[in-house]
Coordinates of C-alpha atoms in Angstrom, one line a residue:
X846 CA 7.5 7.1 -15.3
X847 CA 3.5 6.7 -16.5
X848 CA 0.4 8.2 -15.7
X849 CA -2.4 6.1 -14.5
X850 CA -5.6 7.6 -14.3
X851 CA -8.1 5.8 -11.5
X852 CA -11.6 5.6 -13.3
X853 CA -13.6 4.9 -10.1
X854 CA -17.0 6.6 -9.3
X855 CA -17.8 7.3 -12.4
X856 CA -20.0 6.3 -15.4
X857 CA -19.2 4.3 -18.4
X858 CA -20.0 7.3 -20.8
X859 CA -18.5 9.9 -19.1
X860 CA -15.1 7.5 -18.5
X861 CA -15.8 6.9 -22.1
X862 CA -16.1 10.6 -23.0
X863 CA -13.1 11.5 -20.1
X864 CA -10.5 9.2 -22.0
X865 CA -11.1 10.7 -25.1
X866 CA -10.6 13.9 -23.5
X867 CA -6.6 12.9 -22.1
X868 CA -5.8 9.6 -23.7
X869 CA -2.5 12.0 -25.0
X870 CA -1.2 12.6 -21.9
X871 CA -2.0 9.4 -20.3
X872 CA -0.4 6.2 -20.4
X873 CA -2.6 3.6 -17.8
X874 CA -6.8 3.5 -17.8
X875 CA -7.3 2.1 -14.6
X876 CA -10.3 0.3 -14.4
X877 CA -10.9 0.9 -10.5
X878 CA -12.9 -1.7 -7.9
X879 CA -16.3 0.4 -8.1
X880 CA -15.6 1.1 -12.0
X881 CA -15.5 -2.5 -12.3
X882 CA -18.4 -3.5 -9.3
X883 CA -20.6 -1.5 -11.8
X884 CA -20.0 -2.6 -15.5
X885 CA -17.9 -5.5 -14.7
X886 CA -15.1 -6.8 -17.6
X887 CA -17.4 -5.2 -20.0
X888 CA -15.6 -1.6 -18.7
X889 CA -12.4 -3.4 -20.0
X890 CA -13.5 -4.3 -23.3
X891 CA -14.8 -1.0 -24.2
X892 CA -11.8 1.1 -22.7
X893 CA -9.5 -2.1 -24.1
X894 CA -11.6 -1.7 -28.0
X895 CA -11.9 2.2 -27.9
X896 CA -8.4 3.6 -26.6
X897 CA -5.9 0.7 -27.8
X898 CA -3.1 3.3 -27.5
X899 CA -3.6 3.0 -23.5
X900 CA -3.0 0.7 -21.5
X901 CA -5.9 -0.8 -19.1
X902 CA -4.9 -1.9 -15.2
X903 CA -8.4 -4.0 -14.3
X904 CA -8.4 -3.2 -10.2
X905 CA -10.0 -6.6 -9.5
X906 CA -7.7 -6.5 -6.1
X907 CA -7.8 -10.6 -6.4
X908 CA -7.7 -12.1 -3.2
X909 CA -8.7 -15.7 -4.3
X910 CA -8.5 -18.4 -7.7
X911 CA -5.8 -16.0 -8.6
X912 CA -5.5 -17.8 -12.2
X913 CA -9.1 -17.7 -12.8
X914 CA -9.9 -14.3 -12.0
X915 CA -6.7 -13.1 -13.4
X916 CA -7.4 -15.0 -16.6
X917 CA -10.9 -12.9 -17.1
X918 CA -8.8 -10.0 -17.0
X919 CA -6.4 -10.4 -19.4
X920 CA -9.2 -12.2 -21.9
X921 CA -11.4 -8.7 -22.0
X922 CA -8.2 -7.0 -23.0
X923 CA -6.4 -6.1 -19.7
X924 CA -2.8 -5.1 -19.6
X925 CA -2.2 -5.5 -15.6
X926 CA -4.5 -7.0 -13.1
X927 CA -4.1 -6.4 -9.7
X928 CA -3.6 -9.0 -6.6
X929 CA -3.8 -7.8 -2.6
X930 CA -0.3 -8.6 -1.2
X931 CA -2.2 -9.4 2.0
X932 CA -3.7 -12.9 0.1
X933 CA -2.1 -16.1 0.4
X934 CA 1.2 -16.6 -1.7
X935 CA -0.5 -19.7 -4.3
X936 CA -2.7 -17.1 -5.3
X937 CA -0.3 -14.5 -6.5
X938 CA 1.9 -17.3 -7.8
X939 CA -1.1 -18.0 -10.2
X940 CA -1.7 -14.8 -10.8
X941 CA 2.0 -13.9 -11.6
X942 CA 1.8 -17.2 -13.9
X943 CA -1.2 -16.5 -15.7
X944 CA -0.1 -12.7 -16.3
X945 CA 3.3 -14.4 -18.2
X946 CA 0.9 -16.6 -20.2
X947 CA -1.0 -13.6 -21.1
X948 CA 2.7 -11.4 -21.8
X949 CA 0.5 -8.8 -19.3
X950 CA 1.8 -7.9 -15.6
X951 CA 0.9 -8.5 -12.3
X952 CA 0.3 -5.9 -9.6
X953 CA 0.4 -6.4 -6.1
X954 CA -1.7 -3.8 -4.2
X955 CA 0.1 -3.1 -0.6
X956 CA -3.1 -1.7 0.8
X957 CA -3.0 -2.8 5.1
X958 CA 0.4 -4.3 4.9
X959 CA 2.1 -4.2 8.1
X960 CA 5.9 -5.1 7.2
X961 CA 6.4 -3.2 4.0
X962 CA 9.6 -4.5 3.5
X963 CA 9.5 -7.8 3.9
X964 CA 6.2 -8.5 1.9
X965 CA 8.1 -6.6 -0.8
X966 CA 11.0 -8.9 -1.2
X967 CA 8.5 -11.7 -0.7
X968 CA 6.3 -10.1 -3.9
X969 CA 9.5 -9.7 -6.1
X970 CA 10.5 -13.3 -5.2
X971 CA 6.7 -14.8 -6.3
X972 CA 7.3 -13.1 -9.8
X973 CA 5.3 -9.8 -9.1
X974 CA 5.8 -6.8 -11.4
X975 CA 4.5 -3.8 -9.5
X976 CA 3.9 -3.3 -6.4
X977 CA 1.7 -0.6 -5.7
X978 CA 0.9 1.7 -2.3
X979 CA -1.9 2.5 -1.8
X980 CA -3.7 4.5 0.8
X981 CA -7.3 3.6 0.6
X982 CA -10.2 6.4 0.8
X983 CA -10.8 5.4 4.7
X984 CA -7.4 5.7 5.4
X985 CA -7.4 9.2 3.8
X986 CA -9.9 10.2 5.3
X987 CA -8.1 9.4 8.9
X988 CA -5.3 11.5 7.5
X989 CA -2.7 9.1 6.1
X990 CA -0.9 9.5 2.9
X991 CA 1.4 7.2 0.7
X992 CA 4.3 9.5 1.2
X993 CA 5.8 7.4 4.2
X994 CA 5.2 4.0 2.9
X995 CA 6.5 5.1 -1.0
X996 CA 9.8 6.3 1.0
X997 CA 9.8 2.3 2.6
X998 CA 9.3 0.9 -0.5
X999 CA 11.8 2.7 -2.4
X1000 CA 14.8 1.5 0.0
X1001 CA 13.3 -2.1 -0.6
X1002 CA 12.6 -3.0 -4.1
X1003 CA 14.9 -4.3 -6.1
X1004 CA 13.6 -5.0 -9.4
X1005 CA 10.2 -4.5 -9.6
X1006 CA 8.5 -1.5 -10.8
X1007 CA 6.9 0.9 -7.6
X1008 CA 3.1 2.6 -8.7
X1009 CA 1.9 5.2 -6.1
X1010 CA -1.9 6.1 -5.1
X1011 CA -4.1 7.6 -2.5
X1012 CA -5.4 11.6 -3.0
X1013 CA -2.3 12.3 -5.4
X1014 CA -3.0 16.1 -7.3
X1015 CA -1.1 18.4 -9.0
X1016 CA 0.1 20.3 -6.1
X1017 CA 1.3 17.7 -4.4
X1018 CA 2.8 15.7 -6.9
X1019 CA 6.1 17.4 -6.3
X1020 CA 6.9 15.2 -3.0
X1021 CA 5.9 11.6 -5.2
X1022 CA 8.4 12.0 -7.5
X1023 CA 11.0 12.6 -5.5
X1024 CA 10.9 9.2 -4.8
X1025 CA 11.3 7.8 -8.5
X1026 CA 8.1 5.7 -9.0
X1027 CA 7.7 3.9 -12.1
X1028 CA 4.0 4.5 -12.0
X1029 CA 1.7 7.7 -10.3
X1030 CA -2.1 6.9 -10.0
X1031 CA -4.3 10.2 -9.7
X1032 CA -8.2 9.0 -9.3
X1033 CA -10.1 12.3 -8.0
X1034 CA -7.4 14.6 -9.0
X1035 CA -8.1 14.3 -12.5
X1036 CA -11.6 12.8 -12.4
X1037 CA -13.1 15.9 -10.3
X1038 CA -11.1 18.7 -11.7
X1039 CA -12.8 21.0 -13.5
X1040 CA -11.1 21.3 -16.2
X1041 CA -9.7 17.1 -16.1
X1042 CA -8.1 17.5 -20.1
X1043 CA -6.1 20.6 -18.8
X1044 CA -4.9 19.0 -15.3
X1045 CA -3.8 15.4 -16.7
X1046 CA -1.9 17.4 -19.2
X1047 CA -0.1 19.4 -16.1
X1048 CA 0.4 16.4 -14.9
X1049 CA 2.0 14.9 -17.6
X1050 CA 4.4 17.4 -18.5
X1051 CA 5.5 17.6 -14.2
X1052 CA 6.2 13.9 -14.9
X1053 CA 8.0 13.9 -18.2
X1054 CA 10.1 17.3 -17.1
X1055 CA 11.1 14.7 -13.9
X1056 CA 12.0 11.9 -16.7
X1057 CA 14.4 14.8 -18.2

């Protein structure tokens, strides 16, 4: 089970300056959509250059030229690049293709699938090796969580890996893990705390006391 920290509305020096801070008890650097709207692949590099005992998840959510974009990815020093499940399935092929060229991973982001269970046996079938739920920020805010779709998910996968987002924190991290996913993203949990060295480290030690 990892820790994936979601760098998303943030700067480059204080991402910089936040990794520095936790890169112990983390395991993932996400580079998230905005993170990467902003700097593009050079967030990647840096985070890929400075913090090589992490690894770095580029949030590119591909929905298109799956091997291309996928292939920019990997070349700034990515370690997983992510695909929406919701795209057509020669893109994630390529993706999934150019991830094993690249001895990286590919992560399929489940964000407004309607059959969970289904699109998950179709995922592990076109070589995917995460997929991820995720409740977006609007969803959130509508008062969703990923509890409900993790539990789906969990009954359904086979053999790929299962990575969790959307408003995880420390006090509700409890209910997550009961679930057994390989991967827990925490964004604003971690990123807004006001201590964010102190709570990844909490974090960390609820998810290696679950390991035990």
């Amino acid at each position: 089970m990892k820790l994936q920290i979601a760098l998303d509305d943030i700067s480059m020096e204080a991402a910089m300056e936040l990794l520095g801070k936790v890169k112990e008890y983390a395991d993932i650097a996400e580079v998230g959509t905005p993170f990467l709207m902003e700097y593009g692949m050079e967030a990647v590099r840096r985070i890929h250059a400075g913090f090589p005992g992490l690894s770095v998840l580029c949030d590119g959510k591909i929905m298109d030229a799956g091997g291309y974009e996928a292939e920019l990815a990997f070349r700034a020093g990515a370690d997983y690049v992510t695909v929406l499940a919701v795209t057509d399935d020669r893109t994630i092929l390529d993706v999934a293709a150019t991830a094993k060229k690249y001895g990286k991973k590919t992560v399929a982001d489940m964000i407004c699938v309607e059959n969970l269970k289904e699109r998950s046996r179709q995922l592990e079938e076109l070589g995917v090796d995460v997929i991820a739920v995720h409740t977006g920020v609007d969803q959130q805010a509508a008062g969703r969580t990923p509890l409900q779709d993790l539990k789906e998910l969990r009954s359904a996968v086979t053999c790929a890996q299962i990575a969790v987002a959307g408003g995880i924190r420390l006090d509700t991290l409890d209910a997550y893990l009961e679930y057994e996913p390989e991967i827990i993203i925490v964004g604003g949990g971690i990123v807004h705390a006001k201590d964010p060295a102190g709570e990844t480290k909490k974090l960390a030690e609820k998810i290696r006391e679950r390991k035990r």
